[in-house]
Coordinates of C-alpha atoms and ligand atoms in Angstrom, one line a residue:
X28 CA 0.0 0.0 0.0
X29 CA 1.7 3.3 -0.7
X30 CA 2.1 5.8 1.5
X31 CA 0.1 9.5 2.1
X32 CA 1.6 12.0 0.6
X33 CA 4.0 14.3 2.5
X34 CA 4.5 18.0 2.2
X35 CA 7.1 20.2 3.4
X36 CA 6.3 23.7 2.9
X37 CA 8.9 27.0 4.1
X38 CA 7.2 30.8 3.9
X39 CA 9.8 33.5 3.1
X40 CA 8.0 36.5 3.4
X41 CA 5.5 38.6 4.8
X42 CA 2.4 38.3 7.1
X43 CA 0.1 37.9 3.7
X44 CA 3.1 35.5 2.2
X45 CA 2.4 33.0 5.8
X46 CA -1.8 33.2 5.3
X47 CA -1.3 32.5 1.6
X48 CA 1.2 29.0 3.2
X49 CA -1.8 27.8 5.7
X50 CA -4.0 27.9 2.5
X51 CA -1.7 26.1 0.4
X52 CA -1.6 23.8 3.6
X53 CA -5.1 23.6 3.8
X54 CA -5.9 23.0 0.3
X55 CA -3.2 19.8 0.6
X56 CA -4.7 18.6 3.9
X57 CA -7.8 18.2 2.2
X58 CA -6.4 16.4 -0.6
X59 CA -5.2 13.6 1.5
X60 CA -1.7 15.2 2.3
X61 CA 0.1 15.5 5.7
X62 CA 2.9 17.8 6.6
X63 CA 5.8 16.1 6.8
X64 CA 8.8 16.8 9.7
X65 CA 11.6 18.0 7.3
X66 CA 12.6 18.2 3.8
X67 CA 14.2 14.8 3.6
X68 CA 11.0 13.1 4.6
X69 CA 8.4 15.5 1.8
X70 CA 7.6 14.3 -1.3
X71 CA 6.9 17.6 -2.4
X72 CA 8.9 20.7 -1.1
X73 CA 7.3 23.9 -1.6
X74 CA 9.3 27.1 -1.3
X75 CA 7.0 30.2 -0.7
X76 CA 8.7 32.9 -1.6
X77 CA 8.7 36.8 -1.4
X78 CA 10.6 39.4 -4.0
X79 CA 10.2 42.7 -2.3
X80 CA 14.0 42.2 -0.6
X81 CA 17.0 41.2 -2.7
X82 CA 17.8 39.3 0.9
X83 CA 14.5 37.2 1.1
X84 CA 15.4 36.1 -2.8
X85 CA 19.0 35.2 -1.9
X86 CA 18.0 32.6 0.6
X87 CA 15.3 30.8 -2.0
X88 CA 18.2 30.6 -4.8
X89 CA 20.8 29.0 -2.5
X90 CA 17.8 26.4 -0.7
X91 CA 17.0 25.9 -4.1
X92 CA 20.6 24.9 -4.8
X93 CA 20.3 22.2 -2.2
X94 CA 17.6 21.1 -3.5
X95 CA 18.8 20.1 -6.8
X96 CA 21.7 18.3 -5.3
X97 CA 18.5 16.6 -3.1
X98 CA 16.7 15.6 -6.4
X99 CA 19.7 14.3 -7.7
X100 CA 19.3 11.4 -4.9
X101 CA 15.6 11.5 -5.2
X102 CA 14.0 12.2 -8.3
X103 CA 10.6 11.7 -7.7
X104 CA 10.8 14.3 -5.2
X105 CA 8.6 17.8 -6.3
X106 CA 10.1 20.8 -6.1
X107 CA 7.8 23.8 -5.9
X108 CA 8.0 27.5 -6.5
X109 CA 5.2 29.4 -5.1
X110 CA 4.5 33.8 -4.5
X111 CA 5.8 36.3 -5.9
X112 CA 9.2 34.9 -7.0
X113 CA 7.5 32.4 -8.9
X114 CA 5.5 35.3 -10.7
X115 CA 8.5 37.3 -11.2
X116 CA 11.5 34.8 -12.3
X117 CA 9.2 32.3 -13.8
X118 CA 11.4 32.7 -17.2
X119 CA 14.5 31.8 -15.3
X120 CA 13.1 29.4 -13.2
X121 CA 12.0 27.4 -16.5
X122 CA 14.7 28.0 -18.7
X123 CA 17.7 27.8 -15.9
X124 CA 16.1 25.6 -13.1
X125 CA 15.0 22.2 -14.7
X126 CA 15.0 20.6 -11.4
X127 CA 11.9 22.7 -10.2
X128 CA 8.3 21.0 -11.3
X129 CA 6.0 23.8 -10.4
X130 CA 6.0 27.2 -10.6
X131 CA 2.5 28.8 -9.2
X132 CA 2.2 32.8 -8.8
X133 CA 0.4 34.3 -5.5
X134 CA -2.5 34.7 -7.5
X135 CA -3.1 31.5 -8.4
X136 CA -3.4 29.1 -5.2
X137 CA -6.8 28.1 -5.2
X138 CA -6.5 25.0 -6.9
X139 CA -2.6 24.1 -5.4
X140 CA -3.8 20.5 -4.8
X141 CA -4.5 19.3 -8.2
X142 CA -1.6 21.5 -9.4
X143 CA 0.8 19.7 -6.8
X144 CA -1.0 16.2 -8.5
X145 CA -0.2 16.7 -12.0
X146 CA 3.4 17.8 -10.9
X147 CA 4.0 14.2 -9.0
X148 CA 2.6 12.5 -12.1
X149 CA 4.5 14.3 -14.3
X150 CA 7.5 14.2 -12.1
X151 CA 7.0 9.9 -12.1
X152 CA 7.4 10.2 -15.7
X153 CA 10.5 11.7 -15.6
X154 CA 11.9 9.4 -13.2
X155 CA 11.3 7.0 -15.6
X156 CA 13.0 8.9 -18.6
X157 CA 16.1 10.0 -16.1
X158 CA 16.8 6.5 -15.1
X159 CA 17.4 6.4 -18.8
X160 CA 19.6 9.7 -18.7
X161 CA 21.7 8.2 -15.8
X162 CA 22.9 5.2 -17.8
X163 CA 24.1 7.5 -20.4
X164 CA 25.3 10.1 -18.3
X165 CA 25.2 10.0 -14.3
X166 CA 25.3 13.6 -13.8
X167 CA 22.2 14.0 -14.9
X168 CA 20.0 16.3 -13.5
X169 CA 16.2 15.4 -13.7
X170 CA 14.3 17.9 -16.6
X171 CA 11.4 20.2 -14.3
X172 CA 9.2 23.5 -14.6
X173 CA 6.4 21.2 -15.9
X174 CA 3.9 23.4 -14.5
X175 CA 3.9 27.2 -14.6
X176 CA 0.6 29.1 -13.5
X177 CA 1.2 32.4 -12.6
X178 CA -1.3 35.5 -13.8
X179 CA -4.0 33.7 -14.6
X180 CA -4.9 30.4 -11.6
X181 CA -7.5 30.6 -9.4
X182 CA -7.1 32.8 -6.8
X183 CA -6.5 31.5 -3.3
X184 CA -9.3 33.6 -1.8
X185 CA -11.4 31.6 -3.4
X186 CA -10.4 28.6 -1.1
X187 CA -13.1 27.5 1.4
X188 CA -10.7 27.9 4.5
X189 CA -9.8 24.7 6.8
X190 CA -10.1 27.0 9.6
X191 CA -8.1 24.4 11.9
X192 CA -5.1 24.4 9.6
X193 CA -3.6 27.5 11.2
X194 CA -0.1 28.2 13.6
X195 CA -1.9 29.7 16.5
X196 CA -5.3 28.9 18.4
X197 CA -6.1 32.5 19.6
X198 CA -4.6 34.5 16.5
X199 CA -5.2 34.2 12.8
X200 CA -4.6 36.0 9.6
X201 CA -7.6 37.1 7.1
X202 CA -6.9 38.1 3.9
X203 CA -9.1 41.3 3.1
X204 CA -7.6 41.9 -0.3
X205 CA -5.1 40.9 -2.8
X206 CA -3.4 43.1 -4.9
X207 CA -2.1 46.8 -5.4
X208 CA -3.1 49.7 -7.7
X209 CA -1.2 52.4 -6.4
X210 CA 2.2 53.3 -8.6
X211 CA 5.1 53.4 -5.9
X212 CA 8.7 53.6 -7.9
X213 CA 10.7 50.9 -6.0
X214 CA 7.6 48.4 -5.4
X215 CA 7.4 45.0 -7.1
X216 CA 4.2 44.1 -5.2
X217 CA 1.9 45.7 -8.2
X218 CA 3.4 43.8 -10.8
X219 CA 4.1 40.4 -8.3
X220 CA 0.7 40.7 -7.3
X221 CA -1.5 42.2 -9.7
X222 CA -4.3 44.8 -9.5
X223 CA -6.6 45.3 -6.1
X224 CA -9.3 42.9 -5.9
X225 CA -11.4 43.0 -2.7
X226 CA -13.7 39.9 -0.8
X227 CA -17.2 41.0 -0.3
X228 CA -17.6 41.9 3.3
X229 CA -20.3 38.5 4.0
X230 CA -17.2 36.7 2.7
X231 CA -14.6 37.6 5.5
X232 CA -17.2 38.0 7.7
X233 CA -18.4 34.3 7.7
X234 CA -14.4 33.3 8.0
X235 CA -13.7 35.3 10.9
X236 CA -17.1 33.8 12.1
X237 CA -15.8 30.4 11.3
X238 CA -12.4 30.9 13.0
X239 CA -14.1 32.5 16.0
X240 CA -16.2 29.3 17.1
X241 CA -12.7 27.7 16.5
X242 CA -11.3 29.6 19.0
X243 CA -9.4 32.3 17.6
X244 CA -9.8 36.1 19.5
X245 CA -7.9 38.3 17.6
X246 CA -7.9 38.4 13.9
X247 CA -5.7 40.6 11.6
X248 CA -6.8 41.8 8.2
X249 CA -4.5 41.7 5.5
X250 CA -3.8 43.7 2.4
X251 CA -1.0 45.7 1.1
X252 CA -3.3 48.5 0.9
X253 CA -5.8 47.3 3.7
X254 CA -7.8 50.8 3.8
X255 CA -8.3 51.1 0.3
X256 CA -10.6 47.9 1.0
X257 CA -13.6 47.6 -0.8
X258 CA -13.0 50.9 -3.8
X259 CA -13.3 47.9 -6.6
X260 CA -16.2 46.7 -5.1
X261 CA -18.6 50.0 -5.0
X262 CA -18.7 53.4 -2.7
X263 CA -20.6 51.4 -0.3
X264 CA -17.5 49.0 0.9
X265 CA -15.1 50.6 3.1
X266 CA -12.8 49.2 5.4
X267 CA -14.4 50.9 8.3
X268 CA -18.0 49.5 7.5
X269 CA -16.2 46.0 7.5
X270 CA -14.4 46.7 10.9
X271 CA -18.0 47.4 12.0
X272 CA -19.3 44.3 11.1
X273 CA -16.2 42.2 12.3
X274 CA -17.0 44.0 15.3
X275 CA -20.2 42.2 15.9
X276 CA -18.6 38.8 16.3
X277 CA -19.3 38.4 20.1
X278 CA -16.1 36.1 20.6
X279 CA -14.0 38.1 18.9
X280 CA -11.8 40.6 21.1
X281 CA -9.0 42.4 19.4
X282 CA -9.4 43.5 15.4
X283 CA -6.3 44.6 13.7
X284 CA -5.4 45.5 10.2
X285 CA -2.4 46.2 7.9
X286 CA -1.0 47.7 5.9
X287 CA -2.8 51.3 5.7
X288 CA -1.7 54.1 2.7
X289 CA -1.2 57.3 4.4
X290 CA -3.8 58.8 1.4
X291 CA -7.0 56.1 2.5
X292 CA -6.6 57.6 6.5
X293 CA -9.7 58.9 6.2
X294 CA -12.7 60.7 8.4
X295 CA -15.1 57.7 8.1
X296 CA -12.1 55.2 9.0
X297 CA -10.7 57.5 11.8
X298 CA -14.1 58.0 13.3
X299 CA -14.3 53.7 13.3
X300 CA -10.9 53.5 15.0
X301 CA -12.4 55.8 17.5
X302 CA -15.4 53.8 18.5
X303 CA -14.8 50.6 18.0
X304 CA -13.1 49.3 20.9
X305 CA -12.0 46.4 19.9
X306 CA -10.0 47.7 16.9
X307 CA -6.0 47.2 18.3
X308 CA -4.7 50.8 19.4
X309 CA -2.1 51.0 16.6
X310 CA -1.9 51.9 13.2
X311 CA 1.0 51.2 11.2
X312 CA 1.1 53.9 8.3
X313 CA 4.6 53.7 6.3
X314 CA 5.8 57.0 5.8
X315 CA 8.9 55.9 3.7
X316 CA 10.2 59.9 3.5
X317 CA 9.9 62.9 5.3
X318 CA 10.8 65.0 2.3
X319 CA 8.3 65.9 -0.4
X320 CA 11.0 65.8 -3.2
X321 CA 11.7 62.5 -2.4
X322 CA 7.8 61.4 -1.9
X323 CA 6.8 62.5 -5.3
X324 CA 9.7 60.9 -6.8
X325 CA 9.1 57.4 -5.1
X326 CA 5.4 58.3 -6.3
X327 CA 3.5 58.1 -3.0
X328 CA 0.8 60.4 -3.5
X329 CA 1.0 62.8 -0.2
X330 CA 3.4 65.0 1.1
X331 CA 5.4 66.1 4.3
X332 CA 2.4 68.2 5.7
X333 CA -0.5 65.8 4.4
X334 CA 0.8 63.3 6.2
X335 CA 1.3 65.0 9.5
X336 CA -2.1 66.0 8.7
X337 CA -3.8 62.5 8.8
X338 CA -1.8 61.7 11.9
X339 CA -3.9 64.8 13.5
X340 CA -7.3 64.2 12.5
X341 CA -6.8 60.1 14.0
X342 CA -4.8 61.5 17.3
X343 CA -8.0 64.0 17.9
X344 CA -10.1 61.3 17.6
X345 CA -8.5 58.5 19.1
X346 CA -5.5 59.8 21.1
X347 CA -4.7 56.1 22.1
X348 CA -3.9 54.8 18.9
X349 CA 0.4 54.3 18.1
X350 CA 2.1 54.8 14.7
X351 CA 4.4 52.5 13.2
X352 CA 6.3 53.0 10.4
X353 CA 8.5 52.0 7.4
X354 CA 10.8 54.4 5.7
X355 CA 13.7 53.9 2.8
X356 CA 16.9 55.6 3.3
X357 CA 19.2 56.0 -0.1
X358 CA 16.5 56.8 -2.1
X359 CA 18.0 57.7 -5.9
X360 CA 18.8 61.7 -5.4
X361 CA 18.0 62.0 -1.5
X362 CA 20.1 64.3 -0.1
X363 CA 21.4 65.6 3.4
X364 CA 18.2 68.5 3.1
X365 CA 15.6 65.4 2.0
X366 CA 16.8 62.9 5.3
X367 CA 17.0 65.7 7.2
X368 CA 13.0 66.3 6.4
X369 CA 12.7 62.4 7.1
X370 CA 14.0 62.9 10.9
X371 CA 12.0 66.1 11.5
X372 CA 8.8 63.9 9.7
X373 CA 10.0 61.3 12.8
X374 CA 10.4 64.1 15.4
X375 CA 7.0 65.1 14.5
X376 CA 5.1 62.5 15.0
X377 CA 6.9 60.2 17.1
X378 CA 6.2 56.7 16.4
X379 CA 6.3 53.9 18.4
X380 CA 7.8 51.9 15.7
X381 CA 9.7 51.6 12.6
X382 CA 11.3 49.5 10.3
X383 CA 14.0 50.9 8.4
X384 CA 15.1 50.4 4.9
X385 CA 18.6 51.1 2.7
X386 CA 16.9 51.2 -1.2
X387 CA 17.9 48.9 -3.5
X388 CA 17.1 48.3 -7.1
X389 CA 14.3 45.7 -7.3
X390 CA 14.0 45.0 -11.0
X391 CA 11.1 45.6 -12.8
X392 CA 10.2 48.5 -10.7
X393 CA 9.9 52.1 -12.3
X394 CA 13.1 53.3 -9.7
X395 CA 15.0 50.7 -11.3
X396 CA 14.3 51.0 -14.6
X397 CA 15.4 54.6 -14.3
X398 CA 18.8 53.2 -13.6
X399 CA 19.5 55.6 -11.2
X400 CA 21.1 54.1 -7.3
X401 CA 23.2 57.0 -6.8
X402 CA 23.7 57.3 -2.8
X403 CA 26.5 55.7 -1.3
X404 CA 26.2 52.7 0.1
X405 CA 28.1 54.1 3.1
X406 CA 26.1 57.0 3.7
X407 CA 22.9 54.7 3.1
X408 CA 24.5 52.7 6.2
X409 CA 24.6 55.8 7.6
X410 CA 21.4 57.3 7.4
X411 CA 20.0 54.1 8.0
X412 CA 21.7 53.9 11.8
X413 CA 20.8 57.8 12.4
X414 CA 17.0 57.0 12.1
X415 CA 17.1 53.8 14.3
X416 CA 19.1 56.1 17.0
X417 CA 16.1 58.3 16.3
X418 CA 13.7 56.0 16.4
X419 CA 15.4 53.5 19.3
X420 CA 15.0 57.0 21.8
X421 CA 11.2 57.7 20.7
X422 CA 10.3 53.9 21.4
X423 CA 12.6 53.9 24.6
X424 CA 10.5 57.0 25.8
X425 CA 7.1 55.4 25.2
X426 CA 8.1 52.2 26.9
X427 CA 9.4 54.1 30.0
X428 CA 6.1 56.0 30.4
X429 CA 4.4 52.6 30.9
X430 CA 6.4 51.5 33.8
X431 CA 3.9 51.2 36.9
X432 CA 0.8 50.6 34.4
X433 CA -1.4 47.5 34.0
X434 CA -1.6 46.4 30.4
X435 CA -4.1 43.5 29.3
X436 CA -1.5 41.1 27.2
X437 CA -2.8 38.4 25.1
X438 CA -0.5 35.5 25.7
X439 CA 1.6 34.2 22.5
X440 CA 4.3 31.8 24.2
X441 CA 7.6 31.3 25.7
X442 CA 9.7 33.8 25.5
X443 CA 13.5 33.5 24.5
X444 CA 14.5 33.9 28.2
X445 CA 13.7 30.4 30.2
X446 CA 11.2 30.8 32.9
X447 CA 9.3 33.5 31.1
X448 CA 6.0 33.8 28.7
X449 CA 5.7 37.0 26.4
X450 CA 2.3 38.5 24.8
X451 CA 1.5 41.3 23.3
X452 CA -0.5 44.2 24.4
X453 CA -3.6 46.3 22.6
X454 CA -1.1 48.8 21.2
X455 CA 1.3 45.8 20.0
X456 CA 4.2 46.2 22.5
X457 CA 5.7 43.1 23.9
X458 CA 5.5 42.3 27.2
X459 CA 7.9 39.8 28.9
X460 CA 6.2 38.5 32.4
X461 CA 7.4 35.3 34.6
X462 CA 5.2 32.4 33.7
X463 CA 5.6 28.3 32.9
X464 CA 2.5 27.9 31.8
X465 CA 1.8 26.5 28.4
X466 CA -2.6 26.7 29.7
X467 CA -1.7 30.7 29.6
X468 CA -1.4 30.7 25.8
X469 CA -3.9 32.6 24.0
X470 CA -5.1 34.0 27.3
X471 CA -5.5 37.6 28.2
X472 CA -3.9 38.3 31.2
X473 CA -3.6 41.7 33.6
X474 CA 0.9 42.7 33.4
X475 CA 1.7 44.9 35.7
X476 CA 5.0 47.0 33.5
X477 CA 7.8 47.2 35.8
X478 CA 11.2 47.6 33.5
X479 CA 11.3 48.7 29.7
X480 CA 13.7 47.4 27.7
X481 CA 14.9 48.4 24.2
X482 CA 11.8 46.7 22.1
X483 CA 9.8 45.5 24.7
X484 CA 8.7 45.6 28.4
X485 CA 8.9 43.5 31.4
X486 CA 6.3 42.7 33.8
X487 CA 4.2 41.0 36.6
X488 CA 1.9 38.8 36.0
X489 CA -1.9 40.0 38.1
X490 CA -4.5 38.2 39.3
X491 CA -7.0 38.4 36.4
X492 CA -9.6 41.3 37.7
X493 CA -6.7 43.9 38.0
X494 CA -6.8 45.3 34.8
X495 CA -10.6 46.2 34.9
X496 CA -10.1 48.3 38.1
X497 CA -6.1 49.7 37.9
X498 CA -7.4 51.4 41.5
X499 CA -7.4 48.1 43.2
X500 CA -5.2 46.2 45.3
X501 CA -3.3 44.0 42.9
X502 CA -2.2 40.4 43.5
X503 CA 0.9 38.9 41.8
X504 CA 1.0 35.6 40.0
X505 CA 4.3 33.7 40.8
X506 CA 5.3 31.5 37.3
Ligands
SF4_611 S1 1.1 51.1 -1.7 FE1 3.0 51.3 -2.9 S2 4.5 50.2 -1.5 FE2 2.5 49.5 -0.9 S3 2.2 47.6 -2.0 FE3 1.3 49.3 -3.2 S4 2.8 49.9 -4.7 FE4 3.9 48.7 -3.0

């Protein structure tokens, strides 16, 4: 009798790169698949991959280096390339990569399983014709790339989601949107990824139902443009009348969403944020520069002062709400005047995160098209390591002002350091507590702050009622 099929499957990239994996994964379980414990014991290895960092594409060329040297040894095994690399080097991947059977773009997951089929029937035949090869030659590599579907599958939204196929009981992922229309210069995601297309709202709504009575508390909406949700589906579908009705969902008790375009921050979604309490009290809102020369070259659509405007008409609302941020230092033609805008756009606003950037050329993007990387690598470095100083001394501030205070944390796991469990709070800092507990996961638990660190925060564990009354006497939990 043979054996069920095994899958090994590795996610390279972002948040929406890991929910597009646990559909692939549910899509094969299924099927009659089961996950199997490493890559030596898969018959089919599937690399999800990401192109928006030349790093994330290193690492999938050299595994996929390994794994020709595997198929060498094992020729029936299936090789898989899924996301946006797939999409992007499919050329290369078929003409230079003959030991790679599949080739599937992000849009085009919806029917991975009988993709994934043909691929191991087509990949048996092979073995059959290599065997032959071998005699004549032994270092033959197996042929591959039998199957490409990239712009034009069926989209893995369309999958009806195994809601128990997921990494984490309390926490899960919903995809909102796929897509980008905006016309940023040094993003690959429009072309990787293809135009905006929006789920109707009953759609997410009955998942996040679905995930709910599984047990899941918090979901996090995803789309690279999360609050231009709904614009191809009529005026009436916003983001904020979604949040509304996700709100509903009795079980359901922290809502969070990214990523937001600074130009979709609008009075409809701010005055949502404000009343709906169990929206997460941050909003991350990439910036990328703090100088307008700079912003209408990288084509973001807003400027210095329209950006710091948005940030005002959410803080007025809802002062409780935290700003995180992404920004690109070594942009082609900034200069000392534009990063000097991009630290007073920081002083400004004062985030409480950020994620910093050196530019690079990604090909096929307008920026590099232009053929234009003219900052320094060194003074890139440089810039790079002034606005994490920057940055380091805003989030250092924040954490310090929460020392004494009782934050509700929902519970994710151990933490790095033995003897303690970390979780996250409503405004997404981390909060380190001394627990050895595995029932604690996915529970939401009263931290008293006592230390802040660099990135995160340090506390004691309450008795469970403290944080609805921060007046009364509070008990600590030993781990
Ligand atoms: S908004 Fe700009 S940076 Fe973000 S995904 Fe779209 S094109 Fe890329």
């Amino acid at each position: 009798m043979s054996r069920t099929p095994r899958y090994f499957l590795q996610s390279y990239g972002c948040q929406m790169n890991k929910l597009d994996s646990e559909l692939v994964e549910s899509r094969l379980v299924a099927s009659g698949y089961e996950r199997a414990g490493s890559e030596q014991d898969a018959d089919v290895v599937l690399l999800n991959t990401c192109s928006v960092r030349q790093h994330a594409e290193d690492r999938v060329w050299s595994r996929l280096g390994v794994l020709r040297q595997e198929k060498r040894q094992r020729p029936e095994l299936v090789v898989g390339v899924l996301g946006c690399m797939a999409q992007e080097h499919r050329r290369y991947l078929q003409a230079r990569m003959p030991h790679v059977d599949l080739v599937v773009g992000p849009s085009a997951f919806g029917d991975i399983d009988q993709q994934v089929e043909r691929a191991r029937s087509e990949a048996a035949a092979r073995r059959v014709a290599h065997e032959e090869a071998v005699q004549k030659d032994p270092r033959a590599t197996p042929g591959g790339a039998g199957i490409v579907t990239v712009d034009h599958g069926v989209s893995g939204d369309t999958i009806h989601r195994d809601v128990r196929v997921r990494p984490h009981r309390s926490q899960a992922y919903v995809s909102v949107m796929r897509g980008c229309n905006m016309p940023c210069a040094y993003c690959i995601v429009p072309t990787t990824r293809g135009a905006e297309i929006s789920r109707p709202i009953a759609q997410i709504v009955e998942e996040a139902q679905r995930l709910c009575d599984d047990g899941v508390t918090e979901i996090t909406l995803l789309g690279q443009t999360v609050n231009a949700y709904g614009r191809d589906l009529g005026r009436d579908v916003t983001l904020a009348r979604l949040l509304r009705a996700l709100h509903e969902i009795p079980s359901l008790r922290r809502l969070a969403f990214i990523t937001s375009h600074p130009n979709f921050l609008n009075r409809e979604l701010v005055d949502a944020l404000a009343g709906l309490d169990k929206v997460s009290r941050f909003l991350h809102l990439p910036a990328q520069s703090g100088s307008n020369r700079v912003l209408k070259a990288m084509r973001r659509g807003y400027t210095f002062e329209r950006y710091v405007a948005r940030i005002e008409l959410l803080r007025e609302a809802a002062p409780d709400y935290e700003l995180h941020s992404d920004w690109i230092v070594g942009f082609p033609g900034e200069t000392e005047e534009d990063f000097a805008k991009t630290i007073e756009l920081m002083e400004a606003v004062r985030f409480a995160q950020s994620y910093v950037f050196k530019y690079s050329p990604r090909p096929g993007t307008l920026a590099a098209e232009q053929g234009v990387d003219d900052v320094p690598d060194d003074v890139k470095a440089e810039r790079n390591r002034i606005l994490l100083e920057v940055q380091e001394r805003h989030t250092a501030e924040k954490n310090q002002a929460l020392v004494g205070q009782v934050e509700e944390v929902l519970v994710e796991g151990p933490s790095k350091v033995e003897g303690r469990y970390s979780g996250r709070t409503r405004q997404h800092r981390i909060v380190h507590f001394a627990a050895d507990d595995p029932a604690l996961i996915g529970r939401y638990v009263p931290v008293r702050i006592d230390e802040a660190l660099g990135h995160s925060l340090v506390g004691v564990r309450l008795a469970e009622n403290a944080a609805e009354d921060g007046a009364r006497a509070r008990t600590e939990v030993r781990a």
